[in-house]
Structures are given as structure tokens and as C-alpha cells.
């Protein structure tokens, strides 16, 4: 079984530019999550999709962040315009239907550096 | 106050040692509890779930005290390969059933 795939693995962009991160969940996993870890801080929840619907987006920091999951398969997270404080590692995770804190698989993350 | 608090360490122990990590959480309504392990520059991976009755998986033992809102992880007979960051993770359930809340992690280094 293929794991959760994230692309790109690294991205360096200038402040003010736009970056789009992609996540391909494990096939059949209706639940898809985005998390991020900024330097020196704990991993924090951003949002949760169930299929194509946003179940919980309480962790999205501001309206510069836009997450989509058209068709309920892969997801994208766009940051526009990027700011220096957006630098960090963005993790995607997925779980099977009904997963409530169990059965999560994380992707290897996208390391975003905003300069 | 952070929702999940851990001693960041680092813990430096010799091979074969027993080491214990502690964690406290602030949301008394939390329903599910986990220990994750994260290797350097890698993704977090589930180590074990934590149950009220306590549970064991080989050299690893986890305990939960709901009254004190306290979670622990005990590692016996430490191996070099146990070196990693250990993350205490809580799930509140309810309408936030998909959200995991992470502690900052405890760094463990096992040396020869």
C-alpha cells in the first residue's frame, strides 16, 4: 500500500510569492488532514477534510491559506502571499473512514522556507 | 498554558537504561491519547495508543491518569534505535474528532 505522498519535499520562495503544496492520501482514506510545525513549536492542526468537505478548519491561521480537495482525492494547500512566519514543515495525514485519532498515516512533509 | 505539555529534555541515557516521559493535558474532555515517535527530519509515526487501564507493547509501557490529566511512557532496556523525539498526542473527540493536539516533544538520545 502506497503511503501518504507530499510534493514538493522542499520549497524556498520569496516573501510575497505564492506556493502550492500537494498531498496524495492513501487510497480509500476519506479523512485528510493538514498540520504544520514552525521552528521551535509543536506540530499544530490546520484543517480536516472528509472527502471533499471541510470538516474542521479551525486551525487555519489566516485567509492567506487556502486548502482544497476537489473530488475528494488529493488536496492542495496554497499560501498566497507567503510571509516569513509561514516557514516550517507542512505535514499531511490521512485516515480511514471513521478514524477518530487512530489509524493516521503522515506524509514525510514539505519543508517551506520563505526568505 | 499549552494544551499538551511535555518536558522537552533532552534525555541522554546509556543503552539498557529505563527512561520515563511524562505529559499533561489541559482539556478534561479529551477522549483519545497517543504516543508518537518522530525521527530527525521525518514524519511522526504512531508508537502506541494509551488506555486508562495502561498498556504495554514490548519494551514500551503507557499509562493514563484521567483524574490528573497525566500520561506517561516508560521505555525499558533502551536501544540505540530508540533515539528520537517522543510526542504526546491528544484527541478531543466530539466535533473535533479529526484534530490531534501535539505536545512539543521530548528528545531522547541513547548512547553506547
Short mmCIF file of C-alpha atoms in Angstrom, two decimals:
data_model
loop_
_atom_site.label_atom_id
_atom_site.label_comp_id
_atom_site.label_asym_id
_atom_site.label_seq_id
_atom_site.Cartn_x
_atom_site.Cartn_y
_atom_site.Cartn_z
CA UNK A 1 0.00 0.00 0.00
CA UNK A 2 1.42 3.36 -1.00
CA UNK A 3 1.75 5.84 1.83
CA UNK A 4 0.77 9.49 2.01
CA UNK A 5 2.71 11.40 -0.62
CA UNK A 6 3.56 15.08 -0.40
CA UNK A 7 5.04 17.32 -3.05
CA UNK A 8 7.34 19.14 -3.13
CA UNK A 9 9.59 17.90 -0.35
CA UNK A 10 11.27 21.30 -0.13
CA UNK A 11 10.33 24.76 -1.32
CA UNK A 12 12.18 28.04 -0.97
CA UNK A 13 10.25 31.13 -2.02
CA UNK A 14 10.47 34.85 -1.53
CA UNK A 15 8.13 36.77 0.72
CA UNK A 16 5.06 37.78 -1.22
CA UNK A 17 5.17 34.85 -3.63
CA UNK A 18 2.64 32.04 -3.86
CA UNK A 19 3.30 28.40 -3.07
CA UNK A 20 1.05 25.39 -3.53
CA UNK A 21 1.63 22.20 -1.59
CA UNK A 22 0.10 18.93 -2.67
CA UNK A 23 -0.91 15.85 -0.72
CA UNK A 24 -1.99 12.47 -2.07
CA UNK A 25 -3.59 10.43 0.71
CA UNK A 26 -3.70 6.67 0.99
CA UNK A 27 -6.28 5.31 -1.41
CA UNK A 28 -9.64 4.87 0.29
CA UNK A 29 -8.88 7.25 3.15
CA UNK A 30 -11.75 9.70 3.28
CA UNK A 31 -10.14 11.74 6.05
CA UNK A 32 -7.31 14.08 5.11
CA UNK A 33 -5.57 16.47 7.47
CA UNK A 34 -3.04 19.27 7.22
CA UNK A 35 -0.66 20.10 10.05
CA UNK A 36 2.41 22.28 10.30
CA UNK A 37 5.39 22.70 12.56
CA UNK A 38 7.09 26.04 12.72
CA UNK A 39 10.60 26.31 14.20
CA UNK A 40 10.70 25.65 17.92
CA UNK A 41 6.98 25.00 18.23
CA UNK A 42 4.78 21.95 18.43
CA UNK A 43 3.02 20.40 15.45
CA UNK A 44 -0.30 22.21 15.02
CA UNK A 45 -3.51 21.21 13.31
CA UNK A 46 -4.62 23.28 10.32
CA UNK A 47 -7.68 21.55 8.92
CA UNK A 48 -9.54 18.31 8.29
CA UNK A 49 -11.31 17.17 5.14
CA UNK A 50 -13.86 14.40 4.95
CA UNK A 51 -13.89 13.54 1.29
CA UNK A 52 -14.17 16.93 -0.42
CA UNK A 53 -15.81 18.75 2.51
CA UNK A 54 -14.03 20.76 5.18
CA UNK A 55 -14.97 19.15 8.47
CA UNK A 56 -12.86 21.43 10.65
CA UNK A 57 -10.74 24.37 9.54
CA UNK A 58 -10.31 25.91 12.97
CA UNK A 59 -6.53 25.76 12.75
CA UNK A 60 -6.07 27.76 9.56
CA UNK A 61 -4.01 30.79 10.62
CA UNK A 62 -5.49 33.41 8.28
CA UNK A 63 -7.04 33.96 4.88
CA UNK A 64 -3.69 33.72 3.12
CA UNK A 65 -4.08 29.96 3.41
CA UNK A 66 -6.46 28.11 1.10
CA UNK A 67 -6.97 24.37 1.16
CA UNK A 68 -8.90 22.41 -1.42
CA UNK A 69 -9.74 18.80 -2.04
CA UNK A 70 -11.66 18.66 -5.27
CA UNK A 71 -13.18 15.25 -5.96
CA UNK A 72 -12.20 14.00 -2.55
CA UNK A 73 -8.85 12.63 -3.65
CA UNK A 74 -5.68 14.70 -3.43
CA UNK A 75 -5.53 18.01 -1.61
CA UNK A 76 -3.68 21.25 -2.15
CA UNK A 77 -2.71 23.92 0.34
CA UNK A 78 -1.94 27.30 -1.17
CA UNK A 79 -0.23 30.12 0.66
CA UNK A 80 -0.71 33.50 -1.01
CA UNK A 81 1.09 35.77 -0.38
CA UNK A 82 3.69 33.96 1.71
CA UNK A 83 5.14 35.66 4.77
CA UNK A 84 8.33 34.89 6.68
CA UNK A 85 6.39 33.35 9.59
CA UNK A 86 4.90 30.75 7.25
CA UNK A 87 8.24 28.94 7.16
CA UNK A 88 8.05 25.46 8.62
CA UNK A 89 7.25 21.88 7.82
CA UNK A 90 3.78 21.15 6.49
CA UNK A 91 2.54 17.63 7.10
CA UNK A 92 -0.41 15.94 5.53
CA UNK A 93 -2.05 12.88 7.06
CA UNK A 94 -4.89 10.61 6.14
CA UNK A 95 -7.02 8.02 7.89
CA UNK A 96 -9.73 5.55 7.03
CA UNK A 97 -13.39 6.45 7.31
CA UNK A 98 -14.43 6.91 10.91
CA UNK A 99 -10.87 7.30 12.13
CA UNK A 100 -11.00 9.18 15.41
CA UNK A 101 -7.43 9.77 16.33
CA UNK A 102 -6.41 6.30 15.25
CA UNK A 103 -5.01 4.93 12.07
CA UNK A 104 -3.40 8.17 10.98
CA UNK A 105 -0.57 7.98 8.46
CA UNK A 106 1.53 11.07 7.97
CA UNK A 107 3.36 12.06 4.84
CA UNK A 108 7.02 12.98 5.02
CA UNK A 109 6.18 16.67 4.87
CA UNK A 110 7.01 19.73 2.79
CA UNK A 111 9.71 21.94 4.23
CA UNK A 112 8.79 25.51 3.30
CA UNK A 113 11.27 28.33 3.65
CA UNK A 114 10.14 31.89 3.00
CA UNK A 115 13.03 34.34 2.55
CA UNK B 1 -0.96 27.38 29.10
CA UNK B 2 -0.25 24.85 26.35
CA UNK B 3 -2.92 22.23 25.68
CA UNK B 4 -0.37 19.42 25.92
CA UNK B 5 2.79 19.91 27.94
CA UNK B 6 5.91 17.77 27.91
CA UNK B 7 9.36 18.07 29.38
CA UNK B 8 11.43 18.80 26.25
CA UNK B 9 14.52 17.08 27.66
CA UNK B 10 16.88 16.19 26.21
CA UNK B 11 17.23 12.86 27.96
CA UNK B 12 20.61 11.25 27.42
CA UNK B 13 20.72 7.66 28.63
CA UNK B 14 23.02 4.66 28.12
CA UNK B 15 21.90 1.55 26.31
CA UNK B 16 19.92 -0.72 28.58
CA UNK B 17 18.61 2.08 30.75
CA UNK B 18 14.99 2.62 31.68
CA UNK B 19 13.60 6.06 30.91
CA UNK B 20 10.22 7.63 31.60
CA UNK B 21 8.48 10.55 29.92
CA UNK B 22 5.55 12.49 31.29
CA UNK B 23 2.87 14.61 29.73
CA UNK B 24 -0.10 16.61 30.96
CA UNK B 25 -3.11 17.82 29.01
CA UNK B 26 -5.49 20.66 29.77
CA UNK B 27 -8.74 19.56 28.12
CA UNK B 28 -10.55 17.29 30.55
CA UNK B 29 -12.93 16.24 27.76
CA UNK B 30 -10.11 14.64 25.76
CA UNK B 31 -11.00 11.17 24.61
CA UNK B 32 -8.04 9.53 22.92
CA UNK B 33 -4.38 9.56 23.80
CA UNK B 34 -1.27 8.52 21.94
CA UNK B 35 2.48 8.49 21.91
CA UNK B 36 4.07 9.22 18.56
CA UNK B 37 7.71 8.98 17.64
CA UNK B 38 9.46 11.35 15.27
CA UNK B 39 12.92 10.76 13.92
CA UNK B 40 15.03 13.72 12.82
CA UNK B 41 13.55 15.38 9.73
CA UNK B 42 10.95 12.64 9.37
CA UNK B 43 7.21 12.45 9.83
CA UNK B 44 5.56 11.49 13.13
CA UNK B 45 4.67 7.83 13.45
CA UNK B 46 2.29 6.24 15.92
CA UNK B 47 4.16 4.41 18.66
CA UNK B 48 1.14 3.33 20.69
CA UNK B 49 -2.29 4.33 21.86
CA UNK B 50 -2.75 4.91 25.59
CA UNK B 51 -5.61 3.36 27.52
CA UNK B 52 -6.93 4.05 31.01
CA UNK B 53 -6.05 0.55 32.12
CA UNK B 54 -2.46 1.04 30.97
CA UNK B 55 -0.98 -0.89 28.12
CA UNK B 56 2.28 -2.45 27.12
CA UNK B 57 3.95 -3.16 23.80
CA UNK B 58 7.21 -4.99 24.23
CA UNK B 59 9.63 -2.66 26.00
CA UNK B 60 7.15 0.21 25.99
CA UNK B 61 4.52 0.83 28.67
CA UNK B 62 1.99 3.66 28.56
CA UNK B 63 -0.21 4.87 31.40
CA UNK B 64 -3.10 7.31 31.53
CA UNK B 65 -4.50 9.01 34.62
CA UNK B 66 -7.66 10.84 33.61
CA UNK B 67 -8.22 12.36 37.05
CA UNK B 68 -4.80 14.01 36.96
CA UNK B 69 -4.85 14.52 33.17
CA UNK B 70 -1.48 12.87 33.01
CA UNK B 71 0.07 10.47 30.50
CA UNK B 72 3.33 8.60 30.78
CA UNK B 73 5.60 6.46 28.64
CA UNK B 74 8.17 4.06 30.05
CA UNK B 75 10.90 2.58 27.87
CA UNK B 76 12.81 -0.36 29.30
CA UNK B 77 16.14 -1.72 28.09
CA UNK B 78 16.78 1.29 25.82
CA UNK B 79 18.29 0.64 22.40
CA UNK B 80 20.33 2.99 20.25
CA UNK B 81 17.44 2.89 17.78
CA UNK B 82 15.10 4.38 20.38
CA UNK B 83 16.82 7.75 19.91
CA UNK B 84 14.10 10.08 18.62
CA UNK B 85 11.63 12.73 19.70
CA UNK B 86 8.61 11.34 21.55
CA UNK B 87 5.38 13.24 21.06
CA UNK B 88 2.45 13.14 23.46
CA UNK B 89 -0.74 13.49 21.43
CA UNK B 90 -4.35 14.01 22.47
CA UNK B 91 -7.62 13.89 20.57
CA UNK B 92 -10.62 15.77 21.94
CA UNK B 93 -13.22 13.81 20.01
CA UNK B 94 -16.66 15.28 19.50
CA UNK B 95 -16.91 17.74 16.63
CA UNK B 96 -13.09 17.99 16.63
CA UNK B 97 -12.66 14.26 16.23
CA UNK B 98 -10.14 14.71 13.45
CA UNK B 99 -7.87 17.07 15.32
CA UNK B 100 -4.75 15.81 17.06
CA UNK B 101 -3.14 18.13 19.60
CA UNK B 102 0.59 17.59 19.96
CA UNK B 103 2.99 18.31 22.74
CA UNK B 104 6.30 19.87 21.82
CA UNK B 105 8.06 16.54 22.20
CA UNK B 106 10.71 15.03 24.42
CA UNK B 107 14.09 14.37 22.86
CA UNK B 108 15.73 11.06 23.75
CA UNK B 109 19.30 10.14 22.92
CA UNK B 110 20.50 6.64 23.76
CA UNK B 111 24.28 6.30 23.72
CA UNK B 112 26.54 3.21 23.74
#
